[in-house]
Amino acid sequence: MELAFIPSPSRGVLYLGPIPLRGYAFCIIIGVFVAVWLGNRRWIARGGRAGTVADIAVWAVPFGLVGGRLYHVITDYELYFSEGRDWVDAFKIWEGGLGIWGAIALGAVGAWIGCRRRGIPLPAYADAIAPGIAFAQAIGRWGNWFNQELYGKPTDLPWALEITSSSDGRVPGTYHPTFLYESLWCIGVAFLVIWADRRFRLGHGRAFALYVAAYCTGRAWIEYMRVDDAHHILGLRLNVWTAILVFLLAVTYLVVSSKKRPGREDVVEPGAVTSGDEADGGEKSEAAGKDAEITDKTEAGTDAAENTAKNEAGSGKKT
């Protein structure tokens, strides 16, 4: 008998009248807000304007959601297009099913559009939001807990996850909480990127590449533990191969970028720098004006004193 385990929620949705409040959706929304908030702080620290991260996120988030859903539907098409399935379910994103690979890929396209409209380099923006994305993933993984999905192999460990649902092929029991493993891993990745960025002043997209490489390292072994249905290639799950490939690409970018473009960008948002220069120029002009005014007064006082002395001297000679 299990002495301890992580209980699953009895249901993943509450109803406020006719309005469904889904735990999965709340986790995604909270994660997005955390990513934008932290990204904004980091962007300002890099010399950017407040609000720029949120403006670009208006493009990146919808693209990311569409990309994440597309990746999931394409790689698990049998859940929606096989016999006995309803293809309309492919659009029910609130029921779960987002692939991080598609979310990052298409989200980057949306971010590129937003950055291009603002005249901002995409790599600098990616560096600013990288830790926030990792934290967002950590929060979003709890949506799988609400849906009782994406768990690992059976186990009787004290932190095992209890699955109570028997729908969609689930077998009630206790399993490895892979959602929790990945959530904790993502938190570690976020702090790693923050530390490395401060220590080595990563720039030109290298902080984002570090996030990708570190995340893929954890995703590979966590994915290997999962027992949900998935396509296999040479005995490995498709997402394991994806993690390996993306990891190699991220490491290659880190090495090549550090050689070709060492250091960090001096300017990440030209408009913010221009405004700062104008402000500094105004302060300098005002200071210069005050100095000129003081000089004029001093010179005027000196001339008056000299004239007085001359007049007194002239009066003395006449007497």
CSV table of C-alpha atoms in Angstrom, one decimal:
chain,number,residue,atom,x,y,z
A,1,MET,CA,0.0,0.0,0.0
A,2,GLU,CA,1.3,3.4,-0.9
A,3,LEU,CA,2.0,5.5,2.2
A,4,ALA,CA,2.2,8.8,0.2
A,5,PHE,CA,1.5,10.0,-3.3
A,6,ILE,CA,0.5,13.2,-5.2
A,7,PRO,CA,-3.2,13.1,-5.6
A,8,SER,CA,-4.8,14.2,-8.9
A,9,PRO,CA,-7.6,16.7,-8.9
A,10,SER,CA,-11.0,15.1,-9.2
A,11,ARG,CA,-11.7,17.3,-12.2
A,12,GLY,CA,-9.8,19.8,-14.3
A,13,VAL,CA,-12.7,22.2,-14.9
A,14,LEU,CA,-15.0,24.3,-12.7
A,15,TYR,CA,-18.2,26.0,-14.0
A,16,LEU,CA,-19.1,29.6,-13.2
A,17,GLY,CA,-22.6,29.3,-14.4
A,18,PRO,CA,-22.3,28.3,-18.1
A,19,ILE,CA,-18.6,29.5,-18.3
A,20,PRO,CA,-16.0,26.7,-17.9
A,21,LEU,CA,-12.9,27.5,-15.9
A,22,ARG,CA,-10.2,25.0,-16.9
A,23,GLY,CA,-7.1,24.4,-14.9
A,24,TYR,CA,-5.1,23.7,-18.0
A,25,ALA,CA,-5.9,27.1,-19.5
A,26,PHE,CA,-5.2,29.0,-16.3
A,27,CYS,CA,-1.8,27.4,-16.1
A,28,ILE,CA,-1.0,28.6,-19.7
A,29,ILE,CA,-2.3,32.1,-19.0
A,30,ILE,CA,-0.4,32.5,-15.7
A,31,GLY,CA,2.8,31.2,-17.4
A,32,VAL,CA,2.4,33.8,-20.2
A,33,PHE,CA,2.0,36.7,-17.7
A,34,VAL,CA,5.1,35.5,-15.8
A,35,ALA,CA,7.1,35.3,-19.0
A,36,VAL,CA,6.1,38.8,-20.1
A,37,TRP,CA,6.7,40.3,-16.6
A,38,LEU,CA,10.2,38.9,-16.2
A,39,GLY,CA,11.0,39.6,-19.9
A,40,ASN,CA,10.0,43.2,-19.4
A,41,ARG,CA,12.3,43.6,-16.4
A,42,ARG,CA,15.2,42.1,-18.2
A,43,TRP,CA,14.6,44.1,-21.4
A,44,ILE,CA,14.6,47.4,-19.4
A,45,ALA,CA,17.8,46.3,-17.7
A,46,ARG,CA,19.3,45.8,-21.1
A,47,GLY,CA,18.4,49.3,-22.2
A,48,GLY,CA,15.0,48.8,-23.7
A,49,ARG,CA,11.7,50.5,-23.2
A,50,ALA,CA,9.0,49.4,-20.7
A,51,GLY,CA,6.1,47.7,-22.5
A,52,THR,CA,8.1,46.6,-25.6
A,53,VAL,CA,8.1,42.9,-24.5
A,54,ALA,CA,4.4,43.0,-24.1
A,55,ASP,CA,3.9,44.6,-27.4
A,56,ILE,CA,5.9,41.9,-29.2
A,57,ALA,CA,4.2,39.2,-27.1
A,58,VAL,CA,0.9,40.2,-28.8
A,59,TRP,CA,2.4,38.7,-31.9
A,60,ALA,CA,4.5,35.9,-30.3
A,61,VAL,CA,1.9,34.3,-28.0
A,62,PRO,CA,-0.9,33.7,-30.6
A,63,PHE,CA,1.7,32.3,-33.1
A,64,GLY,CA,3.1,30.1,-30.3
A,65,LEU,CA,-0.3,28.7,-29.4
A,66,VAL,CA,-1.0,27.9,-33.0
A,67,GLY,CA,2.4,26.3,-33.5
A,68,GLY,CA,2.2,24.3,-30.3
A,69,ARG,CA,-1.2,22.9,-31.3
A,70,LEU,CA,-0.1,22.2,-34.9
A,71,TYR,CA,2.9,20.2,-33.7
A,72,HIS,CA,0.7,18.2,-31.3
A,73,VAL,CA,-2.0,17.4,-33.9
A,74,ILE,CA,0.5,16.5,-36.6
A,75,THR,CA,2.6,14.2,-34.4
A,76,ASP,CA,-0.5,12.6,-32.8
A,77,TYR,CA,-2.9,12.8,-35.8
A,78,GLU,CA,-4.5,9.5,-34.9
A,79,LEU,CA,-6.1,11.1,-31.9
A,80,TYR,CA,-8.2,13.3,-34.2
A,81,PHE,CA,-8.3,11.7,-37.7
A,82,SER,CA,-8.4,8.0,-37.1
A,83,GLU,CA,-11.6,5.9,-37.2
A,84,GLY,CA,-14.1,6.8,-34.5
A,85,ARG,CA,-12.4,10.1,-33.8
A,86,ASP,CA,-13.9,13.6,-34.3
A,87,TRP,CA,-11.5,15.9,-36.2
A,88,VAL,CA,-13.2,18.9,-34.6
A,89,ASP,CA,-11.4,17.9,-31.4
A,90,ALA,CA,-8.2,19.1,-33.0
A,91,PHE,CA,-9.3,22.7,-32.3
A,92,LYS,CA,-10.2,22.1,-28.6
A,93,ILE,CA,-6.9,23.4,-27.3
A,94,TRP,CA,-8.4,23.8,-23.8
A,95,GLU,CA,-8.5,20.0,-23.4
A,96,GLY,CA,-4.7,19.8,-23.6
A,97,GLY,CA,-2.2,19.1,-26.2
A,98,LEU,CA,0.5,21.7,-27.0
A,99,GLY,CA,3.9,20.8,-28.4
A,100,ILE,CA,6.7,23.0,-27.0
A,101,TRP,CA,8.7,22.5,-30.2
A,102,GLY,CA,6.0,24.0,-32.4
A,103,ALA,CA,5.2,26.7,-29.9
A,104,ILE,CA,8.8,27.9,-29.8
A,105,ALA,CA,9.3,27.6,-33.6
A,106,LEU,CA,6.1,29.5,-34.7
A,107,GLY,CA,6.3,31.8,-31.6
A,108,ALA,CA,9.7,32.9,-32.9
A,109,VAL,CA,8.1,33.8,-36.2
A,110,GLY,CA,5.5,36.0,-34.4
A,111,ALA,CA,8.3,37.6,-32.3
A,112,TRP,CA,10.3,38.3,-35.5
A,113,ILE,CA,7.3,40.1,-37.0
A,114,GLY,CA,6.9,42.1,-33.8
A,115,CYS,CA,10.6,42.9,-33.5
A,116,ARG,CA,10.8,43.9,-37.2
A,117,ARG,CA,7.9,46.4,-36.7
A,118,ARG,CA,9.8,48.0,-33.8
A,119,GLY,CA,13.2,47.9,-35.4
A,120,ILE,CA,14.5,45.5,-32.7
A,121,PRO,CA,17.0,42.7,-33.2
A,122,LEU,CA,15.3,39.4,-32.5
A,123,PRO,CA,18.3,37.7,-30.8
A,124,ALA,CA,18.4,40.5,-28.1
A,125,TYR,CA,14.7,40.1,-27.5
A,126,ALA,CA,15.0,36.3,-27.3
A,127,ASP,CA,17.8,36.7,-24.7
A,128,ALA,CA,15.6,38.9,-22.6
A,129,ILE,CA,12.6,36.5,-22.5
A,130,ALA,CA,14.5,33.2,-22.3
A,131,PRO,CA,14.3,32.7,-18.5
A,132,GLY,CA,10.6,33.8,-18.6
A,133,ILE,CA,9.8,31.1,-21.1
A,134,ALA,CA,11.3,28.5,-18.9
A,135,PHE,CA,9.3,29.7,-15.9
A,136,ALA,CA,6.2,29.7,-18.1
A,137,GLN,CA,6.8,26.1,-19.1
A,138,ALA,CA,7.3,25.2,-15.4
A,139,ILE,CA,3.8,26.7,-14.6
A,140,GLY,CA,2.2,25.3,-17.8
A,141,ARG,CA,3.2,21.7,-17.0
A,142,TRP,CA,0.8,21.8,-14.0
A,143,GLY,CA,-2.0,21.9,-16.6
A,144,ASN,CA,-1.1,18.3,-17.3
A,145,TRP,CA,-1.7,17.5,-13.7
A,146,PHE,CA,-5.2,19.0,-13.9
A,147,ASN,CA,-5.9,16.8,-17.0
A,148,GLN,CA,-4.3,13.7,-15.5
A,149,GLU,CA,-2.0,13.2,-18.6
A,150,LEU,CA,1.6,12.8,-19.6
A,151,TYR,CA,2.7,10.8,-16.6
A,152,GLY,CA,5.5,8.3,-16.5
A,153,LYS,CA,6.0,4.6,-15.6
A,154,PRO,CA,4.4,2.9,-12.7
A,155,THR,CA,6.1,3.5,-9.3
A,156,ASP,CA,5.5,3.3,-5.6
A,157,LEU,CA,7.8,6.1,-4.6
A,158,PRO,CA,6.5,8.6,-2.0
A,159,TRP,CA,6.1,11.3,-4.6
A,160,ALA,CA,4.2,9.1,-7.1
A,161,LEU,CA,1.3,10.6,-8.9
A,162,GLU,CA,-2.1,9.0,-8.4
A,163,ILE,CA,-4.1,8.6,-11.6
A,164,THR,CA,-7.8,8.1,-10.9
A,165,SER,CA,-9.3,8.5,-14.4
A,166,SER,CA,-9.9,5.5,-16.6
A,167,SER,CA,-10.8,7.5,-19.8
A,168,ASP,CA,-8.8,7.5,-23.0
A,169,GLY,CA,-7.0,4.3,-22.1
A,170,ARG,CA,-5.7,5.4,-18.7
A,171,VAL,CA,-5.2,2.8,-16.0
A,172,PRO,CA,-5.7,4.0,-12.4
A,173,GLY,CA,-2.6,3.7,-10.3
A,174,THR,CA,0.5,5.5,-9.2
A,175,TYR,CA,3.0,6.7,-11.7
A,176,HIS,CA,6.1,8.9,-12.0
A,177,PRO,CA,5.0,12.5,-12.0
A,178,THR,CA,6.8,13.5,-15.2
A,179,PHE,CA,4.9,16.8,-15.3
A,180,LEU,CA,6.5,17.6,-11.9
A,181,TYR,CA,10.0,16.5,-13.0
A,182,GLU,CA,9.8,18.8,-16.1
A,183,SER,CA,8.4,21.7,-14.1
A,184,LEU,CA,11.3,21.5,-11.6
A,185,TRP,CA,13.8,21.1,-14.4
A,186,CYS,CA,12.4,24.2,-16.2
A,187,ILE,CA,12.8,26.2,-13.0
A,188,GLY,CA,16.4,25.1,-12.8
A,189,VAL,CA,16.9,26.0,-16.4
A,190,ALA,CA,15.5,29.5,-15.8
A,191,PHE,CA,17.9,30.2,-12.9
A,192,LEU,CA,20.8,28.7,-14.9
A,193,VAL,CA,20.2,31.2,-17.8
A,194,ILE,CA,19.8,34.1,-15.4
A,195,TRP,CA,23.1,33.2,-13.7
A,196,ALA,CA,25.0,32.6,-16.9
A,197,ASP,CA,23.7,35.8,-18.5
A,198,ARG,CA,25.0,37.8,-15.5
A,199,ARG,CA,28.3,36.0,-15.2
A,200,PHE,CA,29.2,35.9,-18.9
A,201,ARG,CA,27.2,38.8,-20.3
A,202,LEU,CA,25.6,36.6,-23.0
A,203,GLY,CA,24.4,38.4,-26.1
A,204,HIS,CA,23.3,37.9,-29.7
A,205,GLY,CA,20.8,35.1,-28.8
A,206,ARG,CA,23.2,33.0,-26.7
A,207,ALA,CA,21.1,33.2,-23.6
A,208,PHE,CA,18.2,31.8,-25.5
A,209,ALA,CA,20.4,29.1,-27.1
A,210,LEU,CA,21.6,28.1,-23.6
A,211,TYR,CA,17.9,27.9,-22.5
A,212,VAL,CA,17.1,25.6,-25.5
A,213,ALA,CA,20.1,23.4,-24.9
A,214,ALA,CA,19.5,23.0,-21.2
A,215,TYR,CA,15.8,22.4,-21.6
A,216,CYS,CA,16.4,19.7,-24.3
A,217,THR,CA,18.8,17.9,-22.0
A,218,GLY,CA,16.1,17.5,-19.4
A,219,ARG,CA,13.3,16.8,-21.9
A,220,ALA,CA,15.2,13.9,-23.4
A,221,TRP,CA,15.3,11.8,-20.2
A,222,ILE,CA,11.9,12.9,-18.9
A,223,GLU,CA,10.3,12.0,-22.3
A,224,TYR,CA,12.0,8.6,-22.1
A,225,MET,CA,10.1,7.9,-18.9
A,226,ARG,CA,6.6,8.7,-20.3
A,227,VAL,CA,4.2,5.9,-21.1
A,228,ASP,CA,1.6,7.7,-23.2
A,229,ASP,CA,1.3,6.6,-26.9
A,230,ALA,CA,3.9,8.2,-29.2
A,231,HIS,CA,5.6,7.5,-32.5
A,232,HIS,CA,8.9,5.8,-32.2
A,233,ILE,CA,12.0,5.9,-34.5
A,234,LEU,CA,14.7,3.3,-33.9
A,235,GLY,CA,13.2,2.5,-30.5
A,236,LEU,CA,13.1,6.1,-29.3
A,237,ARG,CA,10.1,8.4,-29.0
A,238,LEU,CA,9.9,11.1,-31.6
A,239,ASN,CA,10.2,13.9,-29.0
A,240,VAL,CA,13.5,12.3,-27.8
A,241,TRP,CA,14.9,12.6,-31.3
A,242,THR,CA,13.6,16.1,-31.6
A,243,ALA,CA,15.2,17.1,-28.3
A,244,ILE,CA,18.6,15.6,-29.4
A,245,LEU,CA,18.4,17.4,-32.8
A,246,VAL,CA,17.4,20.8,-31.3
A,247,PHE,CA,20.1,20.4,-28.6
A,248,LEU,CA,22.8,20.0,-31.2
A,249,LEU,CA,21.5,23.0,-33.1
A,250,ALA,CA,21.5,25.1,-30.0
A,251,VAL,CA,25.1,24.1,-29.0
A,252,THR,CA,26.3,24.8,-32.5
A,253,TYR,CA,24.8,28.2,-32.4
A,254,LEU,CA,26.4,28.9,-29.1
A,255,VAL,CA,29.9,28.0,-30.3
A,256,VAL,CA,29.6,29.8,-33.7
A,257,SER,CA,27.9,32.9,-32.3
A,258,SER,CA,30.5,33.3,-29.6
A,259,LYS,CA,33.3,33.3,-32.1
A,260,LYS,CA,31.7,35.5,-34.8
A,261,ARG,CA,29.9,38.0,-32.5
A,262,PRO,CA,31.5,38.0,-29.0
A,263,GLY,CA,30.1,40.2,-26.3
A,264,ARG,CA,26.7,41.7,-25.9
A,265,GLU,CA,24.7,44.2,-27.9
A,266,ASP,CA,25.4,47.8,-26.9
A,267,VAL,CA,22.0,48.9,-28.2
A,268,VAL,CA,18.9,46.7,-28.1
A,269,GLU,CA,16.2,49.3,-28.8
A,270,PRO,CA,17.4,52.4,-30.8
A,271,GLY,CA,14.3,54.4,-29.9
A,272,ALA,CA,15.1,54.1,-26.2
A,273,VAL,CA,18.7,55.2,-26.6
A,274,THR,CA,17.6,58.2,-28.7
A,275,SER,CA,15.2,59.3,-26.1
A,276,GLY,CA,17.8,59.0,-23.5
A,277,ASP,CA,20.3,61.0,-25.5
A,278,GLU,CA,17.8,63.7,-26.1
A,279,ALA,CA,17.1,63.9,-22.4
A,280,ASP,CA,20.8,64.0,-21.6
A,281,GLY,CA,21.2,66.7,-24.2
A,282,GLY,CA,18.4,68.8,-22.7
A,283,GLU,CA,20.0,68.5,-19.3
A,284,LYS,CA,23.3,69.5,-20.7
A,285,SER,CA,21.8,72.5,-22.6
A,286,GLU,CA,20.0,73.6,-19.4
A,287,ALA,CA,23.2,73.3,-17.4
A,288,ALA,CA,25.2,75.2,-20.1
A,289,GLY,CA,22.6,77.9,-20.1
A,290,LYS,CA,22.8,78.4,-16.3
A,291,ASP,CA,26.6,78.5,-16.6
A,292,ALA,CA,26.4,81.2,-19.3
A,293,GLU,CA,24.0,83.2,-17.2
A,294,ILE,CA,26.3,83.0,-14.2
A,295,THR,CA,29.2,84.0,-16.4
A,296,ASP,CA,27.4,87.0,-17.8
A,297,LYS,CA,26.3,88.2,-14.4
A,298,THR,CA,29.9,87.9,-13.1
A,299,GLU,CA,31.3,89.8,-16.1
A,300,ALA,CA,28.7,92.5,-15.7
A,301,GLY,CA,29.5,92.8,-12.0
A,302,THR,CA,33.2,93.1,-12.9
A,303,ASP,CA,32.6,95.8,-15.5
A,304,ALA,CA,30.5,97.8,-13.0
A,305,ALA,CA,33.2,97.6,-10.4
A,306,GLU,CA,35.9,98.8,-12.8
A,307,ASN,CA,33.7,101.8,-13.9
A,308,THR,CA,33.1,102.8,-10.3
A,309,ALA,CA,36.8,102.7,-9.6
A,310,LYS,CA,37.6,104.8,-12.6
A,311,ASN,CA,35.0,107.4,-11.7
A,312,GLU,CA,36.3,107.7,-8.1
A,313,ALA,CA,39.8,108.1,-9.4
A,314,GLY,CA,38.7,110.8,-11.7
A,315,SER,CA,36.9,112.7,-8.9
A,316,GLY,CA,40.1,112.7,-6.8
A,317,LYS,CA,42.2,114.4,-9.5
A,318,LYS,CA,39.8,117.3,-9.9
A,319,THR,CA,39.9,118.0,-6.2
